[in-house]
mmCIF file of C-alpha atoms in Angstrom:
data_model
loop_
_atom_site.group_PDB
_atom_site.id
_atom_site.type_symbol
_atom_site.label_atom_id
_atom_site.label_comp_id
_atom_site.label_asym_id
_atom_site.label_seq_id
_atom_site.Cartn_x
_atom_site.Cartn_y
_atom_site.Cartn_z
ATOM 1 C CA MET F 47 29.011 -117.098 26.469
ATOM 2 C CA LYS F 48 25.236 -117.676 26.484
ATOM 3 C CA TRP F 49 24.858 -117.693 30.235
ATOM 4 C CA TRP F 50 26.795 -114.410 30.280
ATOM 5 C CA ASN F 51 24.820 -112.737 28.012
ATOM 6 C CA ARG F 52 21.384 -113.807 29.807
ATOM 7 C CA LEU F 53 23.184 -112.905 33.155
ATOM 8 C CA LEU F 54 23.597 -109.310 32.013
ATOM 9 C CA SER F 55 19.739 -109.065 30.604
ATOM 10 C CA ILE F 56 18.571 -110.272 34.497
ATOM 11 C CA SER F 57 20.883 -107.718 36.141
ATOM 12 C CA PHE F 58 19.660 -105.060 33.557
ATOM 13 C CA ALA F 59 15.763 -105.778 33.885
ATOM 14 C CA ARG F 60 16.487 -105.743 37.579
ATOM 15 C CA ARG F 61 17.789 -101.849 37.335
ATOM 16 C CA VAL F 62 15.157 -100.723 35.445
ATOM 17 C CA TYR F 63 12.426 -102.506 37.497
ATOM 18 C CA LYS F 64 14.230 -101.098 40.295
ATOM 19 C CA ARG F 65 14.385 -97.464 38.957
ATOM 20 C CA ARG F 66 10.502 -97.751 37.504
ATOM 21 C CA CYS F 67 9.611 -98.969 41.563
ATOM 22 C CA LYS F 68 11.618 -95.352 42.602
ATOM 23 C CA GLN F 69 9.627 -93.334 40.313
ATOM 24 C CA ILE F 70 6.127 -95.190 40.793
ATOM 25 C CA ASN F 71 6.914 -94.944 44.814
ATOM 26 C CA ARG F 72 7.748 -91.250 44.431
ATOM 27 C CA TYR F 73 4.496 -90.605 42.570
ATOM 28 C CA LEU F 74 2.116 -92.627 44.923
ATOM 29 C CA LEU F 75 3.874 -90.539 47.887
ATOM 30 C CA LEU F 76 3.038 -87.422 45.837
ATOM 31 C CA VAL F 77 -0.508 -88.496 45.561
ATOM 32 C CA LEU F 78 -1.061 -89.720 48.958
ATOM 33 C CA ALA F 79 0.105 -86.618 50.600
ATOM 34 C CA ILE F 80 -1.824 -84.274 48.714
ATOM 35 C CA VAL F 81 -4.803 -86.298 49.415
ATOM 36 C CA VAL F 82 -3.607 -86.268 53.583
ATOM 37 C CA VAL F 83 -3.041 -82.284 53.051
ATOM 38 C CA SER F 84 -6.498 -81.895 51.522
ATOM 39 C CA ALA F 85 -8.107 -83.994 54.057
ATOM 40 C CA CYS F 86 -6.802 -82.374 57.250
ATOM 41 C CA GLY F 87 -6.488 -78.856 55.866
ATOM 42 C CA SER F 88 -9.029 -77.968 53.720
ATOM 43 C CA THR F 89 -9.540 -74.699 54.781
ATOM 44 C CA THR F 90 -6.261 -74.030 52.865
ATOM 45 C CA THR F 91 -7.913 -74.980 49.626
ATOM 46 C CA ASN F 92 -7.896 -72.548 46.558
ATOM 47 C CA GLN F 93 -11.228 -73.159 45.831
ATOM 48 C CA THR F 94 -14.035 -70.967 47.262
ATOM 49 C CA GLN F 95 -16.479 -71.862 49.507
ATOM 50 C CA PRO F 96 -19.308 -70.438 51.290
ATOM 51 C CA ARG F 97 -18.248 -68.065 54.208
ATOM 52 C CA ASP F 98 -20.467 -69.827 56.662
ATOM 53 C CA SER F 99 -18.923 -73.228 56.219
ATOM 54 C CA GLN F 100 -15.382 -72.226 56.826
ATOM 55 C CA THR F 101 -14.024 -72.097 60.583
ATOM 56 C CA VAL F 102 -10.988 -69.264 59.712
ATOM 57 C CA ILE F 103 -9.385 -66.794 62.592
ATOM 58 C CA GLY F 104 -9.063 -63.680 60.680
ATOM 59 C CA ASP F 105 -10.144 -62.451 57.574
ATOM 60 C CA CYS F 106 -11.308 -63.486 54.219
ATOM 61 C CA ARG F 107 -10.558 -61.526 50.792
ATOM 62 C CA LEU F 108 -10.558 -62.547 47.500
ATOM 63 C CA VAL F 109 -7.506 -61.829 45.266
ATOM 64 C CA SER F 110 -8.121 -61.989 41.439
ATOM 65 C CA HIS F 111 -4.827 -63.288 39.213
ATOM 66 C CA LYS F 112 -4.338 -65.107 36.042
ATOM 67 C CA MET F 113 -6.273 -68.238 36.734
ATOM 68 C CA GLY F 114 -9.461 -66.270 38.177
ATOM 69 C CA GLU F 115 -10.019 -65.844 42.010
ATOM 70 C CA THR F 116 -8.634 -67.275 44.849
ATOM 71 C CA GLU F 117 -9.915 -66.881 48.622
ATOM 72 C CA ILE F 118 -7.029 -65.946 51.142
ATOM 73 C CA CYS F 119 -7.877 -66.203 55.085
ATOM 74 C CA GLY F 120 -5.969 -64.706 57.867
ATOM 75 C CA LYS F 121 -2.270 -63.775 57.270
ATOM 76 C CA PRO F 122 0.054 -66.331 55.358
ATOM 77 C CA GLN F 123 2.729 -67.028 57.318
ATOM 78 C CA LYS F 124 4.599 -69.682 55.104
ATOM 79 C CA VAL F 125 4.717 -68.334 51.472
ATOM 80 C CA ALA F 126 6.307 -70.468 48.799
ATOM 81 C CA VAL F 127 7.690 -68.345 46.072
ATOM 82 C CA LEU F 128 8.317 -70.415 42.702
ATOM 83 C CA THR F 129 10.338 -67.762 40.797
ATOM 84 C CA PRO F 130 12.944 -64.974 41.125
ATOM 85 C CA PRO F 131 10.701 -61.907 40.480
ATOM 86 C CA MET F 132 8.018 -63.591 42.947
ATOM 87 C CA LEU F 133 10.508 -63.329 45.447
ATOM 88 C CA ASP F 134 11.593 -59.650 45.038
ATOM 89 C CA ARG F 135 7.927 -58.843 45.217
ATOM 90 C CA ILE F 136 7.576 -60.434 48.846
ATOM 91 C CA LEU F 137 10.973 -59.399 50.044
ATOM 92 C CA ALA F 138 10.362 -55.579 49.032
ATOM 93 C CA LEU F 139 6.850 -55.798 50.905
ATOM 94 C CA GLY F 140 8.574 -57.110 54.274
ATOM 95 C CA VAL F 141 7.600 -60.800 53.980
ATOM 96 C CA GLN F 142 9.868 -63.766 54.105
ATOM 97 C CA PRO F 143 10.063 -66.639 52.133
ATOM 98 C CA ALA F 144 9.276 -70.098 53.648
ATOM 99 C CA ALA F 145 10.431 -71.947 50.609
ATOM 100 C CA TYR F 146 11.828 -70.900 46.940
ATOM 101 C CA ALA F 147 12.680 -71.856 43.217
ATOM 102 C CA GLU F 148 15.641 -70.287 41.888
ATOM 103 C CA ALA F 149 16.231 -69.701 38.126
ATOM 104 C CA VAL F 150 18.394 -72.900 38.212
ATOM 105 C CA ASP F 151 18.628 -76.261 39.908
ATOM 106 C CA LEU F 152 21.189 -75.646 42.578
ATOM 107 C CA ASN F 153 20.887 -79.114 44.096
ATOM 108 C CA ILE F 154 20.443 -78.329 47.672
ATOM 109 C CA GLN F 155 18.028 -78.633 50.286
ATOM 110 C CA THR F 156 18.029 -75.448 52.146
ATOM 111 C CA TYR F 157 19.096 -72.107 51.234
ATOM 112 C CA ASP F 158 21.217 -71.735 54.670
ATOM 113 C CA ASN F 159 23.322 -68.947 53.279
ATOM 114 C CA PRO F 160 21.066 -67.068 51.184
ATOM 115 C CA THR F 161 23.560 -64.029 50.947
ATOM 116 C CA GLU F 162 26.079 -66.172 48.794
ATOM 117 C CA GLN F 163 22.969 -68.637 47.271
ATOM 118 C CA ILE F 164 20.864 -66.272 45.858
ATOM 119 C CA PRO F 165 21.927 -63.592 43.352
ATOM 120 C CA TYR F 166 21.099 -59.863 44.383
ATOM 121 C CA LEU F 167 18.230 -60.735 46.443
ATOM 122 C CA GLY F 168 19.998 -62.954 49.003
ATOM 123 C CA GLN F 169 20.885 -59.702 51.012
ATOM 124 C CA TRP F 170 17.623 -59.194 51.984
ATOM 125 C CA VAL F 171 16.495 -62.943 52.858
ATOM 126 C CA LYS F 172 16.700 -63.408 56.650
ATOM 127 C CA THR F 173 15.200 -66.799 56.830
ATOM 128 C CA GLN F 174 16.564 -70.321 55.425
ATOM 129 C CA PRO F 175 13.892 -71.127 52.975
ATOM 130 C CA VAL F 176 13.486 -74.530 51.705
ATOM 131 C CA SER F 177 14.902 -75.421 48.027
ATOM 132 C CA VAL F 178 11.435 -76.826 45.782
ATOM 133 C CA GLY F 179 13.882 -76.943 42.826
ATOM 134 C CA SER F 180 14.141 -74.710 39.842
ATOM 135 C CA ARG F 181 11.538 -71.988 38.287
ATOM 136 C CA ASP F 182 11.482 -74.623 35.416
ATOM 137 C CA ALA F 183 9.833 -77.775 37.427
ATOM 138 C CA PRO F 184 9.011 -76.379 40.786
ATOM 139 C CA SER F 185 8.807 -79.754 43.031
ATOM 140 C CA LEU F 186 5.290 -80.561 44.205
ATOM 141 C CA GLU F 187 6.402 -83.462 46.380
ATOM 142 C CA GLY F 188 8.531 -80.368 48.353
ATOM 143 C CA LEU F 189 5.774 -77.867 48.399
ATOM 144 C CA THR F 190 3.246 -80.652 49.732
ATOM 145 C CA LEU F 191 5.698 -81.800 52.642
ATOM 146 C CA LEU F 192 6.287 -78.122 53.409
ATOM 147 C CA GLN F 193 2.202 -77.132 53.527
ATOM 148 C CA PRO F 194 2.997 -73.467 52.731
ATOM 149 C CA ASP F 195 -0.181 -71.000 53.575
ATOM 150 C CA LEU F 196 0.393 -69.382 49.921
ATOM 151 C CA ILE F 197 2.134 -70.256 46.553
ATOM 152 C CA LEU F 198 3.220 -67.454 44.384
ATOM 153 C CA GLY F 199 3.633 -68.683 40.628
ATOM 154 C CA GLU F 200 3.727 -67.225 37.129
ATOM 155 C CA GLU F 201 1.720 -67.888 34.039
ATOM 156 C CA TRP F 202 4.561 -69.157 31.427
ATOM 157 C CA GLN F 203 5.475 -72.005 34.250
ATOM 158 C CA ASN F 204 4.342 -74.942 33.126
ATOM 159 C CA ASN F 205 2.851 -76.294 36.763
ATOM 160 C CA PRO F 206 -0.242 -78.304 37.152
ATOM 161 C CA TYR F 207 -2.190 -75.798 38.943
ATOM 162 C CA SER F 208 -5.358 -77.991 40.113
ATOM 163 C CA LEU F 209 -2.669 -79.803 42.082
ATOM 164 C CA MET F 210 -1.019 -76.682 43.728
ATOM 165 C CA THR F 211 -4.632 -75.490 44.697
ATOM 166 C CA GLN F 212 -5.127 -79.000 46.346
ATOM 167 C CA ILE F 213 -1.734 -77.986 48.302
ATOM 168 C CA ALA F 214 -2.500 -74.357 49.333
ATOM 169 C CA PRO F 215 -3.975 -70.831 48.123
ATOM 170 C CA THR F 216 -2.053 -70.421 44.554
ATOM 171 C CA LEU F 217 -1.554 -67.028 42.593
ATOM 172 C CA ILE F 218 -0.618 -67.104 39.287
ATOM 173 C CA LEU F 219 0.501 -63.888 37.855
ATOM 174 C CA ASP F 220 1.760 -62.264 34.277
ATOM 175 C CA ASP F 221 3.391 -59.447 34.538
ATOM 176 C CA TYR F 222 3.245 -58.838 30.801
ATOM 177 C CA GLU F 223 -0.474 -59.110 30.040
ATOM 178 C CA LYS F 224 -0.514 -56.288 28.332
ATOM 179 C CA PRO F 225 1.826 -53.783 27.237
ATOM 180 C CA GLY F 226 2.959 -51.397 30.056
ATOM 181 C CA ASP F 227 2.684 -53.804 32.444
ATOM 182 C CA PHE F 228 5.345 -54.384 34.883
ATOM 183 C CA TRP F 229 5.608 -55.341 38.787
ATOM 184 C CA GLN F 230 3.414 -52.726 39.680
ATOM 185 C CA THR F 231 0.542 -54.436 38.199
ATOM 186 C CA THR F 232 0.787 -58.078 39.884
ATOM 187 C CA ILE F 233 2.173 -56.986 43.110
ATOM 188 C CA THR F 234 -1.214 -55.518 43.781
ATOM 189 C CA GLY F 235 -2.640 -59.021 44.546
ATOM 190 C CA ILE F 236 0.041 -60.265 46.364
ATOM 191 C CA ALA F 237 0.259 -57.235 48.769
ATOM 192 C CA LYS F 238 -3.937 -57.938 49.216
ATOM 193 C CA ALA F 239 -3.070 -61.569 49.795
ATOM 194 C CA LEU F 240 -0.273 -60.962 52.271
ATOM 195 C CA GLU F 241 -2.007 -58.405 54.242
ATOM 196 C CA ARG F 242 0.537 -55.859 52.998
ATOM 197 C CA GLU F 243 -1.415 -53.103 51.033
ATOM 198 C CA ASP F 244 0.135 -50.257 53.259
ATOM 199 C CA ARG F 245 3.613 -51.167 52.589
ATOM 200 C CA LEU F 246 3.041 -51.207 48.693
ATOM 201 C CA GLU F 247 2.235 -47.597 48.908
ATOM 202 C CA GLU F 248 5.490 -47.030 50.277
ATOM 203 C CA LEU F 249 6.907 -48.994 47.636
ATOM 204 C CA LEU F 250 5.569 -47.121 44.672
ATOM 205 C CA ALA F 251 6.317 -43.530 46.543
ATOM 206 C CA GLU F 252 10.005 -44.876 47.177
ATOM 207 C CA HIS F 253 10.132 -46.214 43.060
ATOM 208 C CA GLU F 254 9.596 -42.762 41.916
ATOM 209 C CA GLN F 255 12.059 -41.083 44.118
ATOM 210 C CA GLN F 256 14.807 -43.279 43.566
ATOM 211 C CA ILE F 257 13.561 -42.307 39.697
ATOM 212 C CA VAL F 258 13.939 -38.680 40.303
ATOM 213 C CA GLN F 259 17.337 -39.265 42.154
ATOM 214 C CA ALA F 260 19.184 -41.045 39.231
ATOM 215 C CA ARG F 261 17.588 -38.789 36.883
ATOM 216 C CA ALA F 262 19.465 -35.977 39.116
ATOM 217 C CA ALA F 263 22.637 -38.030 39.229
ATOM 218 C CA LEU F 264 22.636 -38.791 35.431
ATOM 219 C CA GLN F 265 21.764 -35.042 34.255
ATOM 220 C CA PRO F 266 25.363 -34.543 32.643
ATOM 221 C CA VAL F 267 24.938 -38.080 30.484
ATOM 222 C CA LEU F 268 21.538 -37.119 29.336
ATOM 223 C CA GLN F 269 22.770 -34.261 28.002
ATOM 224 C CA SER F 270 25.672 -35.377 26.122
ATOM 225 C CA TYR F 271 24.465 -38.998 25.378
ATOM 226 C CA PRO F 272 20.757 -39.410 25.326
ATOM 227 C CA ARG F 273 20.523 -41.876 22.755
ATOM 228 C CA VAL F 274 20.790 -45.474 24.288
ATOM 229 C CA PHE F 275 20.771 -48.893 22.518
ATOM 230 C CA VAL F 276 19.846 -51.650 24.745
ATOM 231 C CA ILE F 277 20.622 -55.351 23.229
ATOM 232 C CA SER F 278 20.927 -58.640 24.988
ATOM 233 C CA SER F 279 23.758 -60.995 23.817
ATOM 234 C CA ASN F 280 25.311 -64.241 24.883
ATOM 235 C CA VAL F 281 29.132 -64.268 25.743
ATOM 236 C CA ALA F 282 30.048 -65.934 22.117
ATOM 237 C CA ALA F 283 28.177 -62.849 20.741
ATOM 238 C CA THR F 284 26.297 -65.383 18.254
ATOM 239 C CA GLU F 285 22.797 -64.663 19.412
ATOM 240 C CA ILE F 286 21.831 -60.942 19.872
ATOM 241 C CA THR F 287 18.118 -60.355 20.978
ATOM 242 C CA LEU F 288 15.928 -57.357 21.609
ATOM 243 C CA ARG F 289 13.800 -57.171 24.483
ATOM 244 C CA PRO F 290 11.707 -53.696 23.718
ATOM 245 C CA LEU F 291 9.974 -54.094 27.008
ATOM 246 C CA SER F 292 12.275 -55.170 29.308
ATOM 247 C CA ASN F 293 12.199 -53.520 33.022
ATOM 248 C CA THR F 294 15.704 -52.186 31.671
ATOM 249 C CA VAL F 295 14.712 -50.517 29.085
ATOM 250 C CA ARG F 296 11.404 -49.159 30.949
ATOM 251 C CA LEU F 297 13.858 -47.465 33.741
ATOM 252 C CA LEU F 298 16.009 -45.991 31.242
ATOM 253 C CA LYS F 299 13.041 -44.101 29.616
ATOM 254 C CA GLU F 300 11.652 -43.541 32.975
ATOM 255 C CA ILE F 301 15.103 -41.321 33.642
ATOM 256 C CA GLY F 302 14.657 -39.650 30.634
ATOM 257 C CA PHE F 303 17.072 -41.604 27.832
ATOM 258 C CA GLU F 304 15.779 -42.351 24.404
ATOM 259 C CA VAL F 305 15.937 -45.952 23.846
ATOM 260 C CA VAL F 306 16.940 -46.147 20.215
ATOM 261 C CA GLN F 307 15.742 -49.249 18.055
ATOM 262 C CA PRO F 308 16.490 -50.841 14.628
ATOM 263 C CA GLU F 309 14.507 -49.682 12.113
ATOM 264 C CA ASN F 310 12.239 -52.606 9.859
ATOM 265 C CA VAL F 311 12.593 -55.190 12.907
ATOM 266 C CA GLN F 312 9.486 -56.875 13.782
ATOM 267 C CA ARG F 313 8.087 -55.916 17.255
ATOM 268 C CA ASN F 314 6.416 -58.262 19.030
ATOM 269 C CA LEU F 315 5.972 -58.547 23.192
ATOM 270 C CA GLY F 316 8.787 -61.166 23.676
ATOM 271 C CA LYS F 317 12.440 -61.488 22.428
ATOM 272 C CA ILE F 318 13.555 -60.290 18.847
ATOM 273 C CA GLU F 319 16.369 -62.019 17.321
ATOM 274 C CA ILE F 320 18.973 -59.471 15.348
ATOM 275 C CA SER F 321 21.771 -60.376 13.447
ATOM 276 C CA ALA F 322 25.205 -58.380 14.465
ATOM 277 C CA GLU F 323 25.071 -56.435 11.271
ATOM 278 C CA ILE F 324 22.000 -54.464 12.086
ATOM 279 C CA LEU F 325 23.713 -53.144 15.108
ATOM 280 C CA SER F 326 25.924 -50.834 12.583
ATOM 281 C CA GLU F 327 22.298 -49.520 11.408
ATOM 282 C CA VAL F 328 21.416 -48.198 14.758
ATOM 283 C CA GLU F 329 22.254 -44.502 15.548
ATOM 284 C CA ALA F 330 23.230 -44.267 19.282
ATOM 285 C CA ASP F 331 25.289 -42.665 22.038
ATOM 286 C CA SER F 332 25.935 -45.360 23.983
ATOM 287 C CA MET F 333 25.157 -49.356 23.911
ATOM 288 C CA VAL F 334 24.285 -51.186 27.228
ATOM 289 C CA VAL F 335 24.798 -55.173 26.558
ATOM 290 C CA ILE F 336 23.123 -57.602 28.594
ATOM 291 C CA SER F 337 25.231 -60.374 29.131
ATOM 292 C CA ALA F 338 24.634 -64.259 29.352
ATOM 293 C CA TRP F 339 26.214 -67.554 29.411
ATOM 294 C CA ASP F 340 25.296 -70.274 27.231
ATOM 295 C CA ASP F 341 25.263 -72.666 30.075
ATOM 296 C CA TYR F 342 23.813 -70.493 33.008
ATOM 297 C CA SER F 343 23.745 -72.856 35.606
ATOM 298 C CA LYS F 344 27.275 -74.372 35.465
ATOM 299 C CA HIS F 345 28.688 -70.476 36.227
ATOM 300 C CA PHE F 346 25.452 -69.579 38.151
ATOM 301 C CA LYS F 347 27.227 -72.159 40.809
ATOM 302 C CA ASN F 348 30.847 -70.584 40.198
ATOM 303 C CA GLY F 349 29.760 -67.230 40.915
ATOM 304 C CA ILE F 350 31.064 -66.035 37.179
ATOM 305 C CA LYS F 351 29.267 -63.378 35.710
ATOM 306 C CA ALA F 352 29.240 -62.861 31.831
ATOM 307 C CA GLU F 353 29.536 -59.173 32.031
ATOM 308 C CA ASP F 354 33.064 -59.995 33.137
ATOM 309 C CA ALA F 355 34.066 -62.274 30.138
ATOM 310 C CA MET F 356 31.931 -60.289 27.560
ATOM 311 C CA PRO F 357 34.201 -57.466 26.848
ATOM 312 C CA GLU F 358 37.551 -59.735 25.841
ATOM 313 C CA ARG F 359 34.835 -61.636 23.250
ATOM 314 C CA TRP F 360 33.499 -58.296 21.977
ATOM 315 C CA GLU F 361 37.102 -56.714 21.200
ATOM 316 C CA LYS F 362 37.643 -59.937 18.975
ATOM 317 C CA VAL F 363 34.840 -59.507 16.624
ATOM 318 C CA PRO F 364 35.577 -56.993 14.284
ATOM 319 C CA LEU F 365 32.198 -55.969 13.239
ATOM 320 C CA LEU F 366 31.348 -55.506 17.132
ATOM 321 C CA ASN F 367 34.922 -53.515 17.847
ATOM 322 C CA SER F 368 34.273 -51.414 15.032
ATOM 323 C CA LEU F 369 30.742 -49.990 16.172
ATOM 324 C CA PRO F 370 31.310 -46.191 16.511
ATOM 325 C CA VAL F 371 30.059 -46.719 20.413
ATOM 326 C CA SER F 372 32.955 -49.306 20.572
ATOM 327 C CA GLN F 373 35.334 -47.075 18.965
ATOM 328 C CA GLN F 374 34.278 -44.254 21.876
ATOM 329 C CA ASP F 375 34.025 -46.965 25.051
ATOM 330 C CA ARG F 376 30.412 -46.376 25.361
ATOM 331 C CA VAL F 377 29.715 -49.880 25.257
ATOM 332 C CA PHE F 378 28.425 -50.914 29.007
ATOM 333 C CA PHE F 379 28.159 -54.880 29.726
ATOM 334 C CA VAL F 380 25.853 -55.848 32.573
ATOM 335 C CA ASP F 381 24.894 -59.185 33.775
ATOM 336 C CA TYR F 382 21.650 -60.921 32.479
ATOM 337 C CA TYR F 383 20.266 -62.136 35.974
ATOM 338 C CA LEU F 384 19.840 -58.939 37.127
ATOM 339 C CA TRP F 385 19.248 -56.396 34.054
ATOM 340 C CA GLY F 386 17.769 -59.031 31.565
ATOM 341 C CA ASP F 387 14.366 -60.049 33.755
ATOM 342 C CA THR F 388 15.190 -62.959 35.133
ATOM 343 C CA ILE F 389 14.512 -60.782 38.561
ATOM 344 C CA SER F 390 12.119 -58.315 38.216
ATOM 345 C CA GLY F 391 10.526 -56.142 40.920
ATOM 346 C CA PRO F 392 10.899 -53.375 43.322
ATOM 347 C CA LEU F 393 14.367 -54.322 44.714
ATOM 348 C CA SER F 394 15.876 -55.577 41.169
ATOM 349 C CA ASP F 395 14.809 -51.909 39.957
ATOM 350 C CA LYS F 396 16.272 -50.257 43.199
ATOM 351 C CA LEU F 397 19.587 -51.989 42.507
ATOM 352 C CA ILE F 398 19.984 -51.082 38.969
ATOM 353 C CA LEU F 399 18.694 -47.781 39.463
ATOM 354 C CA GLU F 400 21.430 -47.342 41.990
ATOM 355 C CA ALA F 401 24.134 -48.967 39.441
ATOM 356 C CA LEU F 402 23.014 -46.956 36.199
ATOM 357 C CA PRO F 403 25.162 -43.496 37.643
ATOM 358 C CA ASN F 404 28.106 -45.567 38.415
ATOM 359 C CA LEU F 405 28.265 -47.404 35.367
ATOM 360 C CA LEU F 406 27.439 -44.333 32.785
ATOM 361 C CA LEU F 407 29.360 -41.449 34.783
ATOM 362 C CA ASP F 408 32.508 -43.201 35.062
ATOM 363 C CA SER F 409 32.884 -43.233 31.328
ATOM 364 C CA MET F 410 32.262 -39.791 31.367
ATOM 365 C CA LYS F 411 35.220 -39.371 34.146
ATOM 366 C CA GLU F 412 37.631 -41.170 31.984
ATOM 367 C CA LYS F 413 36.452 -38.979 28.717
ATOM 368 C CA ALA F 414 37.445 -36.040 31.065
#
């Protein structure tokens, strides 16, 4: 059997060798593509050069972002967005994406049916953007082959910024640089880069009008049930968190609700993990449960929303089902992808503000 073991060893070594060769070839292709793009398209680099050394048609402007300042010349035609919030912002500004990195990797090449493939925002996508992987690991190779005019990403992403700047001017943004920051902060630089500052003024005015309309529609709820407790939970109800600076909390406050929080809970800018027992200590008139799957990618592809599965699980947990808000049918389940800041921007705000009256007023009709 020695000859057989030797044969197996050789076969295994060949497979490892071929796999390593593929990885090396892919890396070399990426490096070569970046070099070619840098050599042939130096005017698209993110590094600022003296204006008299550039031959660019159109105006140039410096745009501030988390990594410093980037010079953008002309009007970008091919924009690559590396997260859903960035997609939200450019669509709201009237710009279509050339490439997109979704929340999860859908293993597709092109979003040829964006209405079905991109949750919530797909209805506004009129192009067929190239897929560049997921937001957690955007494909540098895909970006290099596309040769975009502008790349938009977020600070939390573990992207090699220096390499991306060799592909195209790159803006790295952060909605939560300081408490109270939301899309209104970062969209200013995006609008400047895209030469859509006129549209930005309209967006801010539209948002204020949407708040006014939602407040008027929700007056009966505001008067009878003003205190709202907002939590995030997986469908199994084993991981419950607070996000005191989330978009949903912000919108509820802007409408006029009192968003209550547990006492003696340490505050921070991110998620705050709490136990289910703490829920019974909070006096609230209503509870909004932002529901999420543990295996998000699986259900994402199947189109199954956690908000539809969560109520049955909630009823089976005695501690949760015994809460006063549960007994009064004042617990509202919503989808994490939209309500939990997977998306955030003018369009997601619009969708939430349109959904809130239907969500909360229907319960009052049932009571009546």
